[in-house]
Each structure stands twice: as structure tokens, then as C-alpha cells.
Amino acid sequence: MKILYFAWVRQRIGLAEEEVSPPAEVRDVAGLVAWLATRGPGHATAFADPRQVRAAVNQDFAPPDAPVAPGDEVAFFPPVTGG
């Protein structure tokens, strides 16, 4: 699974992207966020409040209950505001 990080999420994690192999019990975006938060202090900081992070799975906006699978591309970024 390819994970992409943008804006302050990237800054906190210290990576723009990474390849990961989450355990089988990770089946949705929320589970992926919870698992990623355990990967180190930068990840824990970035995902400390999952409500502050948005996701896209295979370039489509995805809610926390959206399924994820091996081979997917998942991007994480802060909420976008207009103005």
C-alpha cells in the first residue's frame, strides 16, 4: 500500500510517501490511521486527532469507514478551506 502525506501531515511525519504492509485487520481508513499512529512519534503526532486529517483512497475522497486494501494508494492531508 502506498501512503502519501501532504502539508503539515508530511511535516510532522517527516516523509512525503512510504510503502506499508498493514496487518490484515486494517480494513478501512480509520483502522489504517490507528495503525499508522503506532509507527513512530511523528506518525503519532500527525494522527493524534484523526478528525483533523482527511483521506483519499485511489484519488477519491474517502470517509473513515472507506475500505482499504493492499495495492491501494492512500493520501492524507489537512482539511481544505476555501476563501
PDB file of C-alpha atoms in Angstrom:
ATOM      1  CA  MET A   1       0.000   0.000   0.000  1.00  0.00           C
ATOM      2  CA  LYS A   2       1.370   3.399  -0.953  1.00  0.00           C
ATOM      3  CA  ILE A   3       0.772   6.180   1.558  1.00  0.00           C
ATOM      4  CA  LEU A   4       1.136   9.851   0.584  1.00  0.00           C
ATOM      5  CA  TYR A   5       1.355  12.721   3.073  1.00  0.00           C
ATOM      6  CA  PHE A   6       0.673  16.383   2.332  1.00  0.00           C
ATOM      7  CA  ALA A   7       1.128  19.777   4.065  1.00  0.00           C
ATOM      8  CA  TRP A   8       1.537  19.661   7.870  1.00  0.00           C
ATOM      9  CA  VAL A   9       0.870  15.902   7.915  1.00  0.00           C
ATOM     10  CA  ARG A  10       4.049  15.468   5.827  1.00  0.00           C
ATOM     11  CA  GLN A  11       5.970  17.863   8.067  1.00  0.00           C
ATOM     12  CA  ARG A  12       5.031  16.001  11.254  1.00  0.00           C
ATOM     13  CA  ILE A  13       5.787  12.564   9.834  1.00  0.00           C
ATOM     14  CA  GLY A  14       8.917  13.654   8.005  1.00  0.00           C
ATOM     15  CA  LEU A  15       8.063  11.742   4.826  1.00  0.00           C
ATOM     16  CA  ALA A  16       6.234  12.591   1.611  1.00  0.00           C
ATOM     17  CA  GLU A  17       5.347   8.960   0.972  1.00  0.00           C
ATOM     18  CA  GLU A  18       6.007   5.422   2.101  1.00  0.00           C
ATOM     19  CA  GLU A  19       5.124   1.847   1.209  1.00  0.00           C
ATOM     20  CA  VAL A  20       3.487  -0.071   4.062  1.00  0.00           C
ATOM     21  CA  SER A  21       2.012  -3.505   4.661  1.00  0.00           C
ATOM     22  CA  PRO A  22      -0.639  -3.086   7.344  1.00  0.00           C
ATOM     23  CA  PRO A  23      -1.885  -6.154   9.214  1.00  0.00           C
ATOM     24  CA  ALA A  24      -4.947  -7.964   7.857  1.00  0.00           C
ATOM     25  CA  GLU A  25      -7.233  -6.445  10.487  1.00  0.00           C
ATOM     26  CA  VAL A  26      -6.726  -2.977   8.940  1.00  0.00           C
ATOM     27  CA  ARG A  27      -9.706  -2.823   6.594  1.00  0.00           C
ATOM     28  CA  ASP A  28     -10.720   0.836   6.454  1.00  0.00           C
ATOM     29  CA  VAL A  29      -9.285   4.349   6.603  1.00  0.00           C
ATOM     30  CA  ALA A  30      -9.935   4.658  10.356  1.00  0.00           C
ATOM     31  CA  GLY A  31      -8.112   1.392  11.035  1.00  0.00           C
ATOM     32  CA  LEU A  32      -5.235   2.497   8.830  1.00  0.00           C
ATOM     33  CA  VAL A  33      -4.961   5.807  10.700  1.00  0.00           C
ATOM     34  CA  ALA A  34      -4.940   3.996  14.047  1.00  0.00           C
ATOM     35  CA  TRP A  35      -2.257   1.595  12.824  1.00  0.00           C
ATOM     36  CA  LEU A  36      -0.118   4.342  11.263  1.00  0.00           C
ATOM     37  CA  ALA A  37      -0.250   6.297  14.551  1.00  0.00           C
ATOM     38  CA  THR A  38       1.689   3.438  16.176  1.00  0.00           C
ATOM     39  CA  ARG A  39       4.602   3.605  13.699  1.00  0.00           C
ATOM     40  CA  GLY A  40       6.556   6.316  15.481  1.00  0.00           C
ATOM     41  CA  PRO A  41       6.396   9.688  17.221  1.00  0.00           C
ATOM     42  CA  GLY A  42       5.907  11.681  14.012  1.00  0.00           C
ATOM     43  CA  HIS A  43       3.037   9.449  12.934  1.00  0.00           C
ATOM     44  CA  ALA A  44       1.523   9.631  16.424  1.00  0.00           C
ATOM     45  CA  THR A  45       1.648  13.431  16.341  1.00  0.00           C
ATOM     46  CA  ALA A  46       0.184  13.674  12.835  1.00  0.00           C
ATOM     47  CA  PHE A  47      -2.705  11.340  13.648  1.00  0.00           C
ATOM     48  CA  ALA A  48      -3.280  12.437  17.275  1.00  0.00           C
ATOM     49  CA  ASP A  49      -6.680  13.862  16.293  1.00  0.00           C
ATOM     50  CA  PRO A  50      -7.975  11.882  13.296  1.00  0.00           C
ATOM     51  CA  ARG A  51     -10.782  14.436  12.823  1.00  0.00           C
ATOM     52  CA  GLN A  52      -8.120  16.914  11.660  1.00  0.00           C
ATOM     53  CA  VAL A  53      -6.925  14.722   8.802  1.00  0.00           C
ATOM     54  CA  ARG A  54      -8.713  13.965   5.527  1.00  0.00           C
ATOM     55  CA  ALA A  55      -8.043  10.965   3.314  1.00  0.00           C
ATOM     56  CA  ALA A  56      -8.309   9.929  -0.305  1.00  0.00           C
ATOM     57  CA  VAL A  57      -8.202   6.322  -1.466  1.00  0.00           C
ATOM     58  CA  ASN A  58      -7.056   5.885  -5.055  1.00  0.00           C
ATOM     59  CA  GLN A  59      -7.525   9.640  -5.574  1.00  0.00           C
ATOM     60  CA  ASP A  60     -11.152   9.739  -4.349  1.00  0.00           C
ATOM     61  CA  PHE A  61     -12.077  11.479  -1.104  1.00  0.00           C
ATOM     62  CA  ALA A  62     -12.750   8.795   1.497  1.00  0.00           C
ATOM     63  CA  PRO A  63     -14.570   8.831   4.860  1.00  0.00           C
ATOM     64  CA  PRO A  64     -13.150   6.945   7.858  1.00  0.00           C
ATOM     65  CA  ASP A  65     -15.210   3.840   7.055  1.00  0.00           C
ATOM     66  CA  ALA A  66     -13.991   3.633   3.435  1.00  0.00           C
ATOM     67  CA  PRO A  67     -12.329   0.278   2.739  1.00  0.00           C
ATOM     68  CA  VAL A  68      -8.608  -0.004   2.049  1.00  0.00           C
ATOM     69  CA  ALA A  69      -6.764  -2.943   0.521  1.00  0.00           C
ATOM     70  CA  PRO A  70      -3.233  -3.954  -0.456  1.00  0.00           C
ATOM     71  CA  GLY A  71      -2.217  -2.103  -3.609  1.00  0.00           C
ATOM     72  CA  ASP A  72      -4.294   0.989  -2.803  1.00  0.00           C
ATOM     73  CA  GLU A  73      -2.864   4.488  -2.789  1.00  0.00           C
ATOM     74  CA  VAL A  74      -3.998   6.380   0.304  1.00  0.00           C
ATOM     75  CA  ALA A  75      -3.301  10.091   0.742  1.00  0.00           C
ATOM     76  CA  PHE A  76      -3.597  12.051   3.983  1.00  0.00           C
ATOM     77  CA  PHE A  77      -3.912  15.836   4.130  1.00  0.00           C
ATOM     78  CA  PRO A  78      -5.404  18.591   6.293  1.00  0.00           C
ATOM     79  CA  PRO A  79      -8.959  19.796   5.624  1.00  0.00           C
ATOM     80  CA  VAL A  80      -9.155  22.191   2.704  1.00  0.00           C
ATOM     81  CA  THR A  81     -10.893  25.502   3.233  1.00  0.00           C
ATOM     82  CA  GLY A  82     -11.998  27.982   0.631  1.00  0.00           C
ATOM     83  CA  GLY A  83     -11.779  31.677   0.751  1.00  0.00           C
TER      84      GLY A  83
END
